[in-house]
C-alpha positions as YAML, in Angstrom:
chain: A
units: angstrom
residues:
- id: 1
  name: UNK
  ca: [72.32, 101.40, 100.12]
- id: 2
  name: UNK
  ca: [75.14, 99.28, 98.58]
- id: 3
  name: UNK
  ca: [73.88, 99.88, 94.93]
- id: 4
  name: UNK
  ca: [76.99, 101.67, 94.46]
- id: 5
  name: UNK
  ca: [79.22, 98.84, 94.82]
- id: 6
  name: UNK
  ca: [77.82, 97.10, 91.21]
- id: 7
  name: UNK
  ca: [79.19, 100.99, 89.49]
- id: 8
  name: UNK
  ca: [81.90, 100.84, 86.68]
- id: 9
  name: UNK
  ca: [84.33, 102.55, 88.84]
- id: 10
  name: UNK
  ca: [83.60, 100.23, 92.10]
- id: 11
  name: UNK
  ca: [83.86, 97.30, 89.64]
- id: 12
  name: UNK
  ca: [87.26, 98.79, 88.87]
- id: 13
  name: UNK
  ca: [88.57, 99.77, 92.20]
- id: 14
  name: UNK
  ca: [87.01, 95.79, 93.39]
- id: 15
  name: UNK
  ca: [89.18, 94.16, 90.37]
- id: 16
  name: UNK
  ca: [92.51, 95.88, 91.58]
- id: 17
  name: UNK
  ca: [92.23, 95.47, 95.25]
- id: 18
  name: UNK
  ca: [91.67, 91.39, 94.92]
- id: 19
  name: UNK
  ca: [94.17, 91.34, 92.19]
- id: 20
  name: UNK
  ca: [96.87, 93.78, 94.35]
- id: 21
  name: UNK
  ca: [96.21, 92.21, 98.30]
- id: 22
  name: UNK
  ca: [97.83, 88.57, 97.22]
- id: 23
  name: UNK
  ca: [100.73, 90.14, 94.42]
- id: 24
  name: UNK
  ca: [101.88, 92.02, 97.49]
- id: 25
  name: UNK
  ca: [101.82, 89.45, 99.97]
- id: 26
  name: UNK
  ca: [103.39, 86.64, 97.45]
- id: 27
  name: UNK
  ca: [106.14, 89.58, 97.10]
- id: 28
  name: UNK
  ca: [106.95, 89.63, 100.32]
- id: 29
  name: UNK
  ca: [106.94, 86.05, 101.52]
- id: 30
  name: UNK
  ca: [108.93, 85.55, 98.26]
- id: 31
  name: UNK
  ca: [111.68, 88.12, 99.92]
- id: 32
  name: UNK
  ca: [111.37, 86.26, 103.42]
- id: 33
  name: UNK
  ca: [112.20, 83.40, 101.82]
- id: 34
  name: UNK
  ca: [115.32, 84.88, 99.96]
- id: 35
  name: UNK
  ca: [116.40, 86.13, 103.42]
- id: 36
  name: UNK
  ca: [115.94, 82.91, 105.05]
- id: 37
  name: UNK
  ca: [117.77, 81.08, 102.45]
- id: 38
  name: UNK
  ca: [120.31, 83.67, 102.64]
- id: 39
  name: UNK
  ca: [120.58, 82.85, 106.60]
- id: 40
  name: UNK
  ca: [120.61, 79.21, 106.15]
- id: 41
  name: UNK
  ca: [123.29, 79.56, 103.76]
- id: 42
  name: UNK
  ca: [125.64, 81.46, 105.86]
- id: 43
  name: UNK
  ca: [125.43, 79.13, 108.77]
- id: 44
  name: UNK
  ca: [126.25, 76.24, 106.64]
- id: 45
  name: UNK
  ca: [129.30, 78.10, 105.41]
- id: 46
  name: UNK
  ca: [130.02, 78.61, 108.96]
- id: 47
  name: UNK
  ca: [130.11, 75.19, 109.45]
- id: 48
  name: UNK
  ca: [131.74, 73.82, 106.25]
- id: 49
  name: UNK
  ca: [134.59, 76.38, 107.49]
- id: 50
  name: UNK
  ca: [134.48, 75.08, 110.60]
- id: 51
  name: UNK
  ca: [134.57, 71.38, 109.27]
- id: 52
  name: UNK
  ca: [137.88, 72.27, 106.56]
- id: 53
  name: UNK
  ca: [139.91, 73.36, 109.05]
- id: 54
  name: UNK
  ca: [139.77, 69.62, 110.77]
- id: 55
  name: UNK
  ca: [139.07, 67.99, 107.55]
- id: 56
  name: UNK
  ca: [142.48, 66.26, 105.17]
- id: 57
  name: UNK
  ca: [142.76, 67.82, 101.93]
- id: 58
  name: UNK
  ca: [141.38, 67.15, 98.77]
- id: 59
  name: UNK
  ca: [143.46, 67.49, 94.96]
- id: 60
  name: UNK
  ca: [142.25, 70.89, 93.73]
- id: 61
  name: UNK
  ca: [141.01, 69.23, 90.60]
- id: 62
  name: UNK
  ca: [138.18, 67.27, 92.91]
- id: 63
  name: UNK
  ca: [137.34, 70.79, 94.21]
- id: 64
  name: UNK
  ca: [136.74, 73.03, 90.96]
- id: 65
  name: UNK
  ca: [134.73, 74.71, 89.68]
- id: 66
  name: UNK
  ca: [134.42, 76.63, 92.74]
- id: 67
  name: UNK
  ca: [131.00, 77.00, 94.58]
- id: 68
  name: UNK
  ca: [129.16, 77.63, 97.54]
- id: 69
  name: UNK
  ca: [129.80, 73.97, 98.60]
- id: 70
  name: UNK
  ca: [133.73, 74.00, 97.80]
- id: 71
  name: UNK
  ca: [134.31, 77.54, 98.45]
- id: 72
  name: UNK
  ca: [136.67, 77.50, 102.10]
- id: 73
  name: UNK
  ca: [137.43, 73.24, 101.74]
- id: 74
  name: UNK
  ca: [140.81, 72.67, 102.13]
- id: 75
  name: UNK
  ca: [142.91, 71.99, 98.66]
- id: 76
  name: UNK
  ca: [146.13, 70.49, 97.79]
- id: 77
  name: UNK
  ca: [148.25, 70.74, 94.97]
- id: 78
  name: UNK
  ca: [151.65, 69.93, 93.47]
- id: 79
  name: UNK
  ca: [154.10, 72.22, 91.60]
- id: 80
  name: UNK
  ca: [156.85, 74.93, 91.82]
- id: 81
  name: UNK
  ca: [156.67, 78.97, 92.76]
- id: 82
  name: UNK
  ca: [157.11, 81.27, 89.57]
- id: 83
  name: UNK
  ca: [159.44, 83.88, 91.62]
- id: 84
  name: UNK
  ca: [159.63, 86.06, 88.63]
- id: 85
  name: UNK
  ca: [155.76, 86.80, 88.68]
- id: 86
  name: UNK
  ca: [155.21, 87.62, 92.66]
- id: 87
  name: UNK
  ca: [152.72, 90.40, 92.83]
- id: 88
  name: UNK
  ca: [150.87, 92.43, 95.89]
- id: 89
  name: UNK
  ca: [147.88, 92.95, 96.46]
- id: 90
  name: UNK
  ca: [147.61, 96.08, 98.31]
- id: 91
  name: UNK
  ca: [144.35, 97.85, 100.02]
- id: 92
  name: UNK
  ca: [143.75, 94.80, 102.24]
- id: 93
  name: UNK
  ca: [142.82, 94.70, 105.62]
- id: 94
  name: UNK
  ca: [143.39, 92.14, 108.31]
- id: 95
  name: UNK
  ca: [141.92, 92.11, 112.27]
- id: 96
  name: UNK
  ca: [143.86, 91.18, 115.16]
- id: 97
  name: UNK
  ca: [143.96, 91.74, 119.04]
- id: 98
  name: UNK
  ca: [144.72, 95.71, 117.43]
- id: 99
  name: UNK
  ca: [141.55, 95.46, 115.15]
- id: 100
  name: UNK
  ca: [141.32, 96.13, 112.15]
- id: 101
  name: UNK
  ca: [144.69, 97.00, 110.11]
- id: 102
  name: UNK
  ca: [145.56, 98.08, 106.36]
- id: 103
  name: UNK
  ca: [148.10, 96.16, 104.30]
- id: 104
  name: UNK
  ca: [148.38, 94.10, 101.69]
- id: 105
  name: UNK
  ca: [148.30, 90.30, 100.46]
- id: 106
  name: UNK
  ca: [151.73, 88.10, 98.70]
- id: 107
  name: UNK
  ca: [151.00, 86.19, 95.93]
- id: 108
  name: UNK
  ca: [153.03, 84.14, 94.05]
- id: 109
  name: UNK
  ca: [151.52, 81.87, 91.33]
- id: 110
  name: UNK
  ca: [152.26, 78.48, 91.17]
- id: 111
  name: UNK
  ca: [153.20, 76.06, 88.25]
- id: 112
  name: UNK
  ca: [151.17, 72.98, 88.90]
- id: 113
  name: UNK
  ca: [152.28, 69.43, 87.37]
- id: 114
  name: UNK
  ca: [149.24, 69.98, 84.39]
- id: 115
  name: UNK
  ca: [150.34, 73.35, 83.33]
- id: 116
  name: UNK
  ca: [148.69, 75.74, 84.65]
- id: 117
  name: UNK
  ca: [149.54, 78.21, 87.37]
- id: 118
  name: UNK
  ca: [147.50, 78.50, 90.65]
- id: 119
  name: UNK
  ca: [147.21, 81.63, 92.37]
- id: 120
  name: UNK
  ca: [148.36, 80.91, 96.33]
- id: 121
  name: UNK
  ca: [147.91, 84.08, 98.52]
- id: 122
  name: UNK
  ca: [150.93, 83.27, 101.06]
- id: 123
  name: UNK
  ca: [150.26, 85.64, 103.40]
- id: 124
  name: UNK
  ca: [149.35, 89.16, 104.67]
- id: 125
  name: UNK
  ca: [151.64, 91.79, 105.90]
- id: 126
  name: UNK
  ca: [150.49, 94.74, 107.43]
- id: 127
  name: UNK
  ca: [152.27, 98.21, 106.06]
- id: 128
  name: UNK
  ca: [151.93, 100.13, 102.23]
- id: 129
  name: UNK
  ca: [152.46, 97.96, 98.98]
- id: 130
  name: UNK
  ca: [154.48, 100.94, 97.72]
- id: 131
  name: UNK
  ca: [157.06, 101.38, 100.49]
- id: 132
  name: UNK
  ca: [160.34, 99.88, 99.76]
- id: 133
  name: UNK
  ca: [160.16, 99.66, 103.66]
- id: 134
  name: UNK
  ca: [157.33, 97.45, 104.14]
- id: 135
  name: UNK
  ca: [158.00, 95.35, 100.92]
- id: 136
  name: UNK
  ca: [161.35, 94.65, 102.20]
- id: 137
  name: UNK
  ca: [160.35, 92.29, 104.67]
- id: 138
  name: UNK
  ca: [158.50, 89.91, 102.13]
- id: 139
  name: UNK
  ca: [160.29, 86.35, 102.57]
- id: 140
  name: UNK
  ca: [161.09, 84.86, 99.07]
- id: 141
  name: UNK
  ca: [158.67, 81.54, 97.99]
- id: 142
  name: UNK
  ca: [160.48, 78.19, 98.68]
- id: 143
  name: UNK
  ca: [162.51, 77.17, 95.65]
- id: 144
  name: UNK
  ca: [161.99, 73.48, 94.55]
- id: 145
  name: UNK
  ca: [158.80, 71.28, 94.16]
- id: 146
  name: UNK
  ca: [156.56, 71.93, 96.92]
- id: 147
  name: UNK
  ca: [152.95, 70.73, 97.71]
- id: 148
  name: UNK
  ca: [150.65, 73.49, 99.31]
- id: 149
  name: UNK
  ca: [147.78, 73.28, 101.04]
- id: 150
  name: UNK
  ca: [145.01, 76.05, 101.46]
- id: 151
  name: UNK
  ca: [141.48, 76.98, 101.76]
- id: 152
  name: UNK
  ca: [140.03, 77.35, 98.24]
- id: 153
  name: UNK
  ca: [138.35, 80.50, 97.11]
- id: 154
  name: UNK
  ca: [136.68, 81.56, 93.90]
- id: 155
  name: UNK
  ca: [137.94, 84.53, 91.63]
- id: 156
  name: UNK
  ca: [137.14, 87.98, 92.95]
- id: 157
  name: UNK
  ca: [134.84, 90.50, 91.48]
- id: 158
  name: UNK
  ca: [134.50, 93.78, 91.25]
- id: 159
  name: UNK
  ca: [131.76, 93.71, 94.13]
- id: 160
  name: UNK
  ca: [133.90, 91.56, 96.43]
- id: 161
  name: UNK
  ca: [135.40, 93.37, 99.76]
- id: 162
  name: UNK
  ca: [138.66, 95.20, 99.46]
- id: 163
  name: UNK
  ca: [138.57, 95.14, 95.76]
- id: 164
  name: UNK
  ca: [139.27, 98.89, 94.73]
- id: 165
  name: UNK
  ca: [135.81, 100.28, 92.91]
- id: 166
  name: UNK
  ca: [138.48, 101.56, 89.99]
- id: 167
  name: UNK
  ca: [141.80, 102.69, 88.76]
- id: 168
  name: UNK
  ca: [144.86, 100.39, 87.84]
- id: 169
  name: UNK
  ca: [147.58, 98.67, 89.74]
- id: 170
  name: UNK
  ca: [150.80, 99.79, 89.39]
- id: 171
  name: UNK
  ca: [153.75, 97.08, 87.97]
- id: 172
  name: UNK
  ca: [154.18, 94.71, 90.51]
- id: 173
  name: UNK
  ca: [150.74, 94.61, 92.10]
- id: 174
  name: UNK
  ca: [147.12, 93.21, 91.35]
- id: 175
  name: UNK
  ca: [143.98, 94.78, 92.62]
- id: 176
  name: UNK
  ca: [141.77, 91.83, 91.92]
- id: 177
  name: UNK
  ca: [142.57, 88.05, 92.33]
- id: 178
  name: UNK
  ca: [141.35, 86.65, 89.58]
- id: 179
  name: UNK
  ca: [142.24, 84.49, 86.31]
- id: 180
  name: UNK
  ca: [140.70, 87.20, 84.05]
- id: 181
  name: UNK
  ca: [143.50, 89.99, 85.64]
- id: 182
  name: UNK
  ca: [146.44, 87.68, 85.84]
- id: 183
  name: UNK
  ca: [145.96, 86.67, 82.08]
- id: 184
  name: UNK
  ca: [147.43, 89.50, 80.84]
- id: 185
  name: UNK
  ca: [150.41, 89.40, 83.28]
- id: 186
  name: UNK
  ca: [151.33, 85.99, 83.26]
- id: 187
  name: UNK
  ca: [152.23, 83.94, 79.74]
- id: 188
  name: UNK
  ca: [150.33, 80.86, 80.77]
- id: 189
  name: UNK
  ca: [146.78, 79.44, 81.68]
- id: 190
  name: UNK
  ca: [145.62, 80.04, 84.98]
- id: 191
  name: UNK
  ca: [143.27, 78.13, 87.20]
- id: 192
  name: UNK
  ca: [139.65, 80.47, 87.99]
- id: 193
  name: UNK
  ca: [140.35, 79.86, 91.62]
- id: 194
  name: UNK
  ca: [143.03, 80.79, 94.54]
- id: 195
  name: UNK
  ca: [143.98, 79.63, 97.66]
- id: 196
  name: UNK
  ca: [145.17, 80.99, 101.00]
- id: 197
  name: UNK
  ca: [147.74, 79.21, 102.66]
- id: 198
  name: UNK
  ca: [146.90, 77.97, 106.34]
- id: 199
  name: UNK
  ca: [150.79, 77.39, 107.39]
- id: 200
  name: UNK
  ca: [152.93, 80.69, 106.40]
- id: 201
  name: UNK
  ca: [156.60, 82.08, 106.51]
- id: 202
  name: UNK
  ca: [157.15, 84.60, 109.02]
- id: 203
  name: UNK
  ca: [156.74, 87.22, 109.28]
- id: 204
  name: UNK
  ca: [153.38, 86.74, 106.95]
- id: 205
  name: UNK
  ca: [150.32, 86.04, 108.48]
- id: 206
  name: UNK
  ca: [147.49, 84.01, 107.27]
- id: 207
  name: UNK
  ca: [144.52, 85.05, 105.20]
- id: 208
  name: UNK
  ca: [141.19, 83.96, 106.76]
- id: 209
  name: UNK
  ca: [138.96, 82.28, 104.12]
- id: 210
  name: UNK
  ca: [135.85, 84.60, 103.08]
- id: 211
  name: UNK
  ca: [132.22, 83.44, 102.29]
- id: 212
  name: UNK
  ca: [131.08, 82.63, 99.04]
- id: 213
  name: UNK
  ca: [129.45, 85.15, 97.38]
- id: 214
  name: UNK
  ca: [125.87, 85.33, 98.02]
- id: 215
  name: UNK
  ca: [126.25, 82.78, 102.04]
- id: 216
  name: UNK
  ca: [126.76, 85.49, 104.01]
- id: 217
  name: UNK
  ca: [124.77, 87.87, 105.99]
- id: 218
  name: UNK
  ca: [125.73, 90.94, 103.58]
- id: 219
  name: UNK
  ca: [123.61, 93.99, 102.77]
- id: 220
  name: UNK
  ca: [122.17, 91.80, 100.22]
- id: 221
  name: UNK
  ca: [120.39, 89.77, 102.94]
- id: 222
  name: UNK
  ca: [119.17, 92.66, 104.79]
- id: 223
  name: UNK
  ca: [117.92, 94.61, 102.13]
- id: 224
  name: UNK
  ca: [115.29, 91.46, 101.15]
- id: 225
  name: UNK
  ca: [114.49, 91.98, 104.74]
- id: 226
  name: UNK
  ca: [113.75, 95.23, 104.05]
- id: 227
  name: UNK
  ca: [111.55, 94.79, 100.75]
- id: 228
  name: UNK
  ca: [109.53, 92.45, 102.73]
- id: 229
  name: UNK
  ca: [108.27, 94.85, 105.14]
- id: 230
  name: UNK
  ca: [107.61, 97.15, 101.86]
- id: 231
  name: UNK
  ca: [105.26, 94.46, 100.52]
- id: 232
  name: UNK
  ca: [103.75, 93.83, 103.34]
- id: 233
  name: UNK
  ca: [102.88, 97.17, 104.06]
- id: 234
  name: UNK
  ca: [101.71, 98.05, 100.60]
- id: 235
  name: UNK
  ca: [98.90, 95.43, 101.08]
- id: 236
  name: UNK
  ca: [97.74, 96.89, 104.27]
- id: 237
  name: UNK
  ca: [98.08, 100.24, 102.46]
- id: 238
  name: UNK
  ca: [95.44, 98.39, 99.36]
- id: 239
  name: UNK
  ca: [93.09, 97.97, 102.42]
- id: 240
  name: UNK
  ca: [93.25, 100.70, 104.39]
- id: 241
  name: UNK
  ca: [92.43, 102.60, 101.05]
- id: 242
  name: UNK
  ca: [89.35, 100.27, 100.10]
- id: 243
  name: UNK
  ca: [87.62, 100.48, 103.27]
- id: 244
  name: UNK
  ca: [88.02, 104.19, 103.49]
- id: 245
  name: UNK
  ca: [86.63, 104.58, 100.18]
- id: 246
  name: UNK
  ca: [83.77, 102.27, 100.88]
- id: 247
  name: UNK
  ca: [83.21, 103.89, 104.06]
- id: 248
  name: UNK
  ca: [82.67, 107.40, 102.43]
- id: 249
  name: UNK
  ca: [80.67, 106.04, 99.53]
- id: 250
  name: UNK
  ca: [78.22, 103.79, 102.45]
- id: 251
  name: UNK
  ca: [78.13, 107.45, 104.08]
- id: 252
  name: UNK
  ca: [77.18, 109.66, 101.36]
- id: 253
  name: UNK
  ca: [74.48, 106.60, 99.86]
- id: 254
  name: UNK
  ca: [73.44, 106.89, 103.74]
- id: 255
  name: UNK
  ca: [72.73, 110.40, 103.56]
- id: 256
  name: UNK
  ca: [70.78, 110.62, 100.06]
- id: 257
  name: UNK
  ca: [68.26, 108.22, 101.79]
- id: 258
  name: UNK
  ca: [67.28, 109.74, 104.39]
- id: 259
  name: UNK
  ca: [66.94, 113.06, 102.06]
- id: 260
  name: UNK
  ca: [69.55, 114.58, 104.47]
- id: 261
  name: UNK
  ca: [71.57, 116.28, 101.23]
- id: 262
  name: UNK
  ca: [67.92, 118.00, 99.96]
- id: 263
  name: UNK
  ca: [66.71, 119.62, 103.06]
- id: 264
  name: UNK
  ca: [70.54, 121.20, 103.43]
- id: 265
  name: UNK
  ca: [70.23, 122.18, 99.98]
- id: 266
  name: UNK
  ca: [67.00, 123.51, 100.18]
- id: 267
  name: UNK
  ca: [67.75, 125.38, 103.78]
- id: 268
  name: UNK
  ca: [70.99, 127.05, 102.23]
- id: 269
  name: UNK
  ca: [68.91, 128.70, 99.05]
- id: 270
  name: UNK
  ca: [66.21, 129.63, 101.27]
- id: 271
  name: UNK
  ca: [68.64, 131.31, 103.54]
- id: 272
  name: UNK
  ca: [70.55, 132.69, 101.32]
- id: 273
  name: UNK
  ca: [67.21, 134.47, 99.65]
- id: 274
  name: UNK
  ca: [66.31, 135.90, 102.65]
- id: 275
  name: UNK
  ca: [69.27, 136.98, 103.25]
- id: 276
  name: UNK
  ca: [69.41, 138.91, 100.11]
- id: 277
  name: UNK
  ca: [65.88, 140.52, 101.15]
- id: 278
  name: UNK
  ca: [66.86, 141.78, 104.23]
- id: 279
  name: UNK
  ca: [69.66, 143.59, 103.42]
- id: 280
  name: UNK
  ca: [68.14, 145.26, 100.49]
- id: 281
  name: UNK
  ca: [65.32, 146.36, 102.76]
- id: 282
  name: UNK
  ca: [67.66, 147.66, 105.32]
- id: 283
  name: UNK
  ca: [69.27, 149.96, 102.26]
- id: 284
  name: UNK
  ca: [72.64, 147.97, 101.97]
- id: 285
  name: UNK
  ca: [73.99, 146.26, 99.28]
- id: 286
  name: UNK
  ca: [73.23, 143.04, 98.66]
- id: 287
  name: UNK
  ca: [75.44, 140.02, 98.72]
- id: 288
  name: UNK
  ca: [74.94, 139.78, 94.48]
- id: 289
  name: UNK
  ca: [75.77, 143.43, 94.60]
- id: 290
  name: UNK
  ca: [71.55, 144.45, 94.15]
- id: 291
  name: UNK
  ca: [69.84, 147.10, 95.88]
- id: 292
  name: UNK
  ca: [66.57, 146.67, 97.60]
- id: 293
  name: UNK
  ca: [63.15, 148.49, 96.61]
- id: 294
  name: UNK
  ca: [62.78, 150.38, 99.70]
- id: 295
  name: UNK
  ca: [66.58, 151.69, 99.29]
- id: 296
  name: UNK
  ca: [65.76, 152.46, 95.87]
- id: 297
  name: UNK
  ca: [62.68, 154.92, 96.70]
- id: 298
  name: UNK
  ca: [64.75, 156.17, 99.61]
- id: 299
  name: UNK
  ca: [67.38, 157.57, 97.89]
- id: 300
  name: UNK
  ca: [65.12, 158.95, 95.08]
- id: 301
  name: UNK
  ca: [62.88, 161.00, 97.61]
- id: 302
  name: UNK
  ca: [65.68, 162.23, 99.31]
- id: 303
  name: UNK
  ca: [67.19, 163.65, 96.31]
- id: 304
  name: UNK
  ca: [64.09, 165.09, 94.86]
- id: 305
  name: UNK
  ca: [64.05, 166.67, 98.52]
- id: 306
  name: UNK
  ca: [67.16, 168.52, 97.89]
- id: 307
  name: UNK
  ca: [66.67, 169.25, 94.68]
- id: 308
  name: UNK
  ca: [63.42, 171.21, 95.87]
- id: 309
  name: UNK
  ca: [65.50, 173.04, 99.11]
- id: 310
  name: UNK
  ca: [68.25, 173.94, 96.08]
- id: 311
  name: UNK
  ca: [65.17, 175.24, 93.72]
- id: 312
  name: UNK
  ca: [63.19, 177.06, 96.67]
- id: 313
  name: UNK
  ca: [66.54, 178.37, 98.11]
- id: 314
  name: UNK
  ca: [67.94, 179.94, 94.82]
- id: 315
  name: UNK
  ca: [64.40, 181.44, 94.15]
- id: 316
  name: UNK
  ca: [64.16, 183.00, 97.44]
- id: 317
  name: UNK
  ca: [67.87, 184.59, 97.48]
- id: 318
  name: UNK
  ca: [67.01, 185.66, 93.75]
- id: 319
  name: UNK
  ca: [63.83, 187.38, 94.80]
- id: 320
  name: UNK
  ca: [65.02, 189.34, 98.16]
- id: 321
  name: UNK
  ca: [68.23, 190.22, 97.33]
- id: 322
  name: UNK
  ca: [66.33, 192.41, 94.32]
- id: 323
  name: UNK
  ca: [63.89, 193.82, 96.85]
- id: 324
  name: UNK
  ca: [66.81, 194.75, 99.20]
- id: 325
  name: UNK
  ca: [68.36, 195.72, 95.94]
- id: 326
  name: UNK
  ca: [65.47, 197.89, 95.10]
- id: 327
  name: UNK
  ca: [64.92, 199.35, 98.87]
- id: 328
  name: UNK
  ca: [68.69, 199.60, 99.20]
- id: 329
  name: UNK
  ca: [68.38, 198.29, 102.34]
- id: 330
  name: UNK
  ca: [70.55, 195.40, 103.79]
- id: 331
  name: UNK
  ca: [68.05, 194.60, 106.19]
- id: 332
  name: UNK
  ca: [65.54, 194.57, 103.93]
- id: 333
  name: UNK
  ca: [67.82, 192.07, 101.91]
- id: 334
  name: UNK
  ca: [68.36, 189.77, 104.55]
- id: 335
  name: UNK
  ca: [64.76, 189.60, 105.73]
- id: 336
  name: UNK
  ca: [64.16, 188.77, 102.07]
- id: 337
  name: UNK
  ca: [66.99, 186.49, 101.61]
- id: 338
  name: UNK
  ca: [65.87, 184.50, 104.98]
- id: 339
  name: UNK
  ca: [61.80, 184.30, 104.01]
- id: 340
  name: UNK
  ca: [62.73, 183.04, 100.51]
- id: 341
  name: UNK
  ca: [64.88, 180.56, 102.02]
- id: 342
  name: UNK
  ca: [62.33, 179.13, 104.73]
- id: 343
  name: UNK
  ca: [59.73, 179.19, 101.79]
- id: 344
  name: UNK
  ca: [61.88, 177.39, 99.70]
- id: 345
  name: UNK
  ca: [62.90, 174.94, 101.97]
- id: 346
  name: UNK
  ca: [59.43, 174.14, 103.02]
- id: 347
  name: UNK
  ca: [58.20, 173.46, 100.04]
- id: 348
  name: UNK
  ca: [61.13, 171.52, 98.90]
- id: 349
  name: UNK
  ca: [60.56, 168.96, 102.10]
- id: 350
  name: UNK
  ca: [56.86, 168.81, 101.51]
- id: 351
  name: UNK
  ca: [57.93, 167.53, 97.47]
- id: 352
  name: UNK
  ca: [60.35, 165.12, 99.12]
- id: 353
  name: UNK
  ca: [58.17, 164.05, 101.97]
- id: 354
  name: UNK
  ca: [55.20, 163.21, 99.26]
- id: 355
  name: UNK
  ca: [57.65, 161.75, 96.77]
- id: 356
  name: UNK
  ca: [58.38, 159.40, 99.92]
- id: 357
  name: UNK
  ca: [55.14, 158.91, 100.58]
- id: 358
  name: UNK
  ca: [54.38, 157.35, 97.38]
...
């Protein structure tokens, strides 16, 4: 009854459910794992963060290139403010015991001992980037050689939060902190990293230090959540299809052994032949649009019937009115008229009852 399994097109439909079951599921333990790394990841930011803001600072140079393990530690370094190249960085948001308000970062670069300037975010202030207003109230950078310390952060992106989608900054202002948009502001090298101060001048506030890119619960994480349950559910979809298929197929095979699909066939043609029959012998049309025999001779006696009554009829008139005619009698006329009639109708029914007959 299972013959049909060793077909061409069962061999086929075999090959791609054993090949498509375990691709799906490797897919989607693959993407659990991503998630799960992804969850790790963020909780040992959480605690690295947790750890710099205890732990003494290191030189910057110890810290760079900036990664997921360096990203938030706590770096030092040794120079003096460049007041002439102060920008803002506007579009930036900031929570407090008010939630969540817009305004905008201060950044002055600094010229470290080596050469090259360092970004240093000094603070946040809330208020528009553009109003002379709110811009006003920036305090100027300390004059001298300082040392500042901060948590380090790698260059932004174009995908990183608060960084506009598109569109420039006006003069005075940066939309992205990075090396590769200060080095055509600034005439000297600058370091691929920034830092936000922890200690500020009022009335700035500090900048929090964000996650590295790619430790954080973003919608990154959740969507490999969500691709898991796809791949999962494609390889229950792979066997829900297989055993329906080999359900019919087991079915039909069933079916064609017990002889169960001949006797139907055989009952609906015999059905549909006697069908035909009876309707043609009760003078309807068939269902192919046929006549039956018995219809057939019906209709031909009847109208060899009327023909007669029309022939006997006509003969009858003919024949009394030209009696009456003769007589000029209208009584006369009628009588002849009515007997020609009667004879010609008689004989006309005894042609179509013998036609019928035969």
């Amino acid at each position: 009854m299972y013959r049909f399994l060793l077909t061409p097109r069962w061999w086929g439909i075999n090959v791609f459910a054993v090949l498509a079951i375990p691709v799906c599921i490797f897919m989607g333990s693959w993407q659990l794992s991503r998630f799960e790394d992804r969850v790790d990841s963020h909780r040992q930011q959480e605690d690295r963060s947790a750890r710099a803001k205890t732990a003494a600072a290191r030189p910057l140079e110890r810290l760079l290139p900036v990664d997921q393990v360096t990203s938030g530690r706590q770096a030092s370094a040794r120079g003096h403010y460049d007041a002439g190249h102060q920008l803002l960085v506007p579009g930036r948001t900031l929570k407090d015991k008010h939630g969540e308000r817009q305004g905008f970062y201060v950044l002055t670069l600094l010229r470290t001992d080596g050469g090259k300037a360092l970004p240093v975010v000094r603070g946040w202030l809330p208020g528009d980037a553009g109003a002379k207003a709110d811009t006003a109230k920036v305090p100027a950078p300390p004059k001298g050689e300082v040392t500042v310390t901060g948590a380090l952060q790698a260059s932004e992106s174009q995908g990183t939060d608060g960084v506009p989608g598109a569109g420039g900054p006006a003069p005075g202002r940066l939309a992205m902190i990075s090396a590769a948009s200060l080095v055509n502001i600034v005439p000297y090298d600058v370091y691929d990293a920034w830092i936000t101060l922890t200690d500020t001048q009022a009335p700035l506030r500090a900048v929090p230090p964000a996650a590295a890119e790619g430790s954080g619960l973003d919608l990154k994480a959740f969507q490999n959540l969500g691709y898991t349950g796809e791949w999962f559910v494609f390889a229950g979809f792979v066997v829900f299809m297989w055993f329906r298929l080999f359900r019919r197929e087991s079915e039909a095979a069933r079916d064609e052994a017990l002889g169960i699909g001949a006797v139907e066939g055989a009952a609906l043609v015999e059905g549909a032949t006697g069908a035909e029959g009876a309707v043609g012998a009760d003078g309807d049309v068939g269902p192919a649009g046929r006549a039956g025999p018995a219809d057939a001779a019906g209709r031909e006696a009847t109208g060899r019937a009327e023909d007669g009554e029309y022939e006997a009829s006509g003969e009858g008139r003919d024949k009394g009115s030209g009696e009456g005619q003769d007589e000029g009698s209208g009584a006369d006329r009628d009588e002849g008229s009515g007997e020609g009639r009667g004879k010609g109708s008689g004989e006309g029914r005894d042609k179509a009852a013998r036609a019928g007959t035969a």
